[in-house]
Coordinates of N, CA, C and O in Angstrom, one line a residue:
X990 N 68.0 131.8 95.0 CA 69.3 131.6 94.3 C 69.1 131.7 92.8 O 68.1 131.3 92.3
X991 N 70.0 132.3 92.2 CA 70.0 132.5 90.7 C 71.5 132.5 90.2 O 72.3 133.2 90.7
X992 N 71.7 131.6 89.3 CA 73.0 131.6 88.5 C 74.2 131.6 89.4 O 75.1 132.4 89.4
X993 N 74.3 130.6 90.3 CA 75.4 130.4 91.1 C 76.4 129.3 90.5 O 75.9 128.4 89.9
X994 N 77.6 129.5 90.6 CA 78.6 128.7 90.0 C 78.7 127.3 90.6 O 78.7 126.3 89.9
X995 N 78.7 127.2 91.9 CA 78.8 125.9 92.6 C 77.4 125.5 93.2 O 77.3 125.5 94.5
X996 N 76.5 125.2 92.4 CA 75.1 125.0 92.9 C 75.0 124.0 94.0 O 74.4 124.3 95.0
X997 N 75.7 122.9 93.8 CA 75.6 121.8 94.8 C 76.2 122.2 96.2 O 75.8 121.6 97.2
X998 N 77.2 123.0 96.1 CA 77.8 123.5 97.4 C 77.0 124.6 98.0 O 76.9 124.7 99.3
X999 N 76.4 125.5 97.2 CA 75.8 126.7 97.8 C 74.3 126.3 98.3 O 73.9 126.9 99.2
X1000 N 73.7 125.4 97.6 CA 72.3 125.1 98.0 C 72.1 124.7 99.4 O 71.3 125.3 100.1
X1001 N 72.9 123.8 100.0 CA 72.8 123.5 101.4 C 73.1 124.7 102.3 O 72.4 124.8 103.4
X1002 N 74.0 125.5 102.0 CA 74.3 126.7 102.8 C 73.1 127.7 102.8 O 72.6 128.1 103.8
X1003 N 72.5 127.9 101.6 CA 71.3 128.7 101.5 C 70.1 128.1 102.3 O 69.4 128.9 103.0
X1004 N 70.0 126.8 102.2 CA 68.9 126.2 102.9 C 69.1 126.4 104.4 O 68.1 126.5 105.2
X1005 N 70.3 126.4 104.9 CA 70.6 126.6 106.3 C 70.2 128.0 106.8 O 70.0 128.2 108.0
X1006 N 70.0 128.9 105.9 CA 69.6 130.3 106.3 C 68.1 130.5 106.3 O 67.7 131.5 106.8
X1007 N 67.4 129.5 105.9 CA 65.9 129.6 105.9 C 65.4 129.2 107.3 O 65.6 128.2 107.8
X1008 N 64.6 130.1 107.8 CA 64.0 129.9 109.1 C 62.8 128.9 109.0 O 62.3 128.8 107.9
X1009 N 62.5 128.2 110.1 CA 61.3 127.4 110.1 C 60.1 128.1 109.6 O 59.8 129.2 110.0
X1010 N 59.4 127.5 108.6 CA 58.3 128.1 108.0 C 58.6 129.0 106.8 O 57.8 129.5 106.1
X1011 N 59.9 129.2 106.6 CA 60.4 130.1 105.5 C 60.5 129.4 104.2 O 60.4 128.2 104.2
X1012 N 60.7 130.1 103.2 CA 60.8 129.6 101.8 C 62.1 129.9 101.2 O 62.8 130.9 101.5
X1013 N 62.5 129.0 100.2 CA 63.7 129.2 99.4 C 63.2 129.2 97.9 O 62.4 128.3 97.5
X1014 N 63.6 130.1 97.1 CA 63.2 130.2 95.7 C 64.5 130.0 94.9 O 65.5 130.6 95.1
X1015 N 64.4 129.1 93.9 CA 65.5 128.8 93.0 C 65.1 129.1 91.6 O 64.1 128.5 91.1
X1016 N 65.8 129.9 90.9 CA 65.6 130.2 89.5 C 66.8 129.4 88.8 O 67.9 129.8 88.8
X1017 N 66.4 128.2 88.3 CA 67.4 127.3 87.9 C 67.0 126.7 86.5 O 65.9 126.9 86.1
X1018 N 67.9 125.9 86.0 CA 67.6 125.1 84.8 C 66.8 123.9 85.2 O 67.0 123.3 86.2
X1019 N 66.0 123.5 84.2 CA 65.2 122.3 84.5 C 66.0 121.1 84.9 O 65.7 120.2 85.7
X1020 N 67.2 121.0 84.3 CA 68.1 119.9 84.6 C 68.6 119.9 86.0 O 69.1 118.8 86.5
X1021 N 68.6 121.0 86.7 CA 69.0 121.1 88.1 C 67.9 120.7 89.1 O 68.2 120.6 90.3
X1022 N 66.7 120.6 88.7 CA 65.6 120.5 89.6 C 65.7 119.2 90.4 O 65.5 119.2 91.6
X1023 N 66.0 118.1 89.7 CA 66.1 116.8 90.4 C 67.2 116.8 91.5 O 67.0 116.3 92.6
X1024 N 68.3 117.4 91.2 CA 69.4 117.5 92.1 C 69.0 118.3 93.4 O 69.3 118.0 94.5
X1025 N 68.3 119.4 93.1 CA 67.8 120.3 94.3 C 66.9 119.4 95.2 O 67.0 119.5 96.4
X1026 N 66.0 118.7 94.6 CA 65.1 117.9 95.4 C 65.8 116.8 96.2 O 65.5 116.5 97.3
X1027 N 66.9 116.2 95.6 CA 67.7 115.2 96.3 C 68.5 115.8 97.4 O 68.7 115.2 98.5
X1028 N 69.1 117.0 97.2 CA 69.9 117.7 98.2 C 69.2 118.2 99.4 O 69.7 118.3 100.5
X1029 N 67.9 118.5 99.2 CA 67.1 119.1 100.3 C 65.8 118.4 100.5 O 64.7 118.9 100.2
X1030 N 65.8 117.1 100.9 CA 64.6 116.4 101.0 C 63.7 116.9 102.2 O 62.5 116.5 102.2
X1031 N 64.2 117.7 103.1 CA 63.4 118.1 104.2 C 62.5 119.3 103.8 O 61.6 119.7 104.5
X1032 N 62.6 119.8 102.6 CA 61.8 120.9 102.1 C 60.5 120.3 101.4 O 60.6 119.3 100.8
X1033 N 59.4 121.1 101.6 CA 58.2 120.7 100.8 C 58.3 121.6 99.6 O 58.2 122.8 99.6
X1034 N 58.4 120.9 98.4 CA 58.6 121.6 97.1 C 57.3 121.8 96.4 O 56.4 121.0 96.4
X1035 N 57.2 123.0 95.8 CA 56.1 123.3 94.9 C 56.3 122.6 93.6 O 57.3 122.1 93.3
X1036 N 55.2 122.7 92.7 CA 55.4 122.3 91.3 C 56.4 123.2 90.6 O 56.5 124.4 91.0
X1037 N 57.0 122.7 89.6 CA 58.0 123.5 88.8 C 57.1 124.6 88.1 O 56.1 124.2 87.5
X1038 N 57.6 125.8 88.0 CA 57.0 126.9 87.3 C 57.9 127.3 86.1 O 59.0 127.7 86.4
X1039 N 57.5 127.0 84.9 CA 58.3 127.4 83.8 C 58.4 128.9 83.7 O 57.5 129.7 83.9
X1040 N 59.6 129.4 83.3 CA 59.8 130.8 83.1 C 59.4 131.2 81.7 O 59.9 130.6 80.8
X1041 N 58.5 132.1 81.6 CA 58.1 132.5 80.2 C 59.3 133.0 79.3 O 60.2 133.6 79.8
X1042 N 59.2 132.6 78.1 CA 60.2 132.9 77.0 C 61.5 132.3 77.3 O 62.5 132.7 76.8
X1043 N 61.6 131.2 78.1 CA 62.8 130.5 78.3 C 62.6 129.0 77.9 O 61.5 128.4 78.3
X1044 N 63.6 128.4 77.3 CA 63.5 127.0 76.9 C 63.6 126.1 78.1 O 63.1 125.0 78.1
X1045 N 64.4 126.5 79.1 CA 64.8 125.5 80.1 C 64.8 126.0 81.5 O 64.9 125.3 82.5
X1046 N 64.5 127.3 81.7 CA 64.5 127.9 83.1 C 63.2 127.6 83.8 O 62.2 127.7 83.2
X1047 N 63.3 127.4 85.1 CA 62.2 127.2 85.9 C 62.3 127.9 87.3 O 63.4 128.3 87.6
X1048 N 61.2 128.1 87.9 CA 61.2 128.6 89.3 C 60.8 127.5 90.2 O 59.7 126.9 89.9
X1049 N 61.5 127.1 91.2 CA 61.2 126.1 92.1 C 61.3 126.7 93.5 O 62.2 127.3 93.9
X1050 N 60.2 126.5 94.2 CA 60.1 127.1 95.6 C 59.9 125.9 96.6 O 59.1 125.0 96.3
X1051 N 60.5 126.1 97.7 CA 60.3 125.1 98.8 C 60.2 125.7 100.1 O 60.7 126.8 100.4
X1052 N 59.5 125.1 101.0 CA 59.2 125.6 102.3 C 59.8 124.6 103.3 O 59.6 123.3 103.2
X1053 N 60.4 125.1 104.4 CA 61.0 124.2 105.4 C 60.0 124.2 106.6 O 59.5 125.3 106.9
X1054 N 59.8 123.1 107.2 CA 58.9 123.0 108.4 C 59.6 123.5 109.6 O 60.8 123.4 109.8

């Protein structure tokens, strides 16, 4: 996901499309990371990866079992 308007509504829909063992990648603002972790507790999340040359963008990836 990248730059979606209704992040909290779209995130669960996108997560539902991930097959068991699959991954979800989020290019989001650092301020959205906590909300993503709360909305999708069943995912195993990686450490936040800062996006070079960005003050607040991160890459967050999660895997569903």
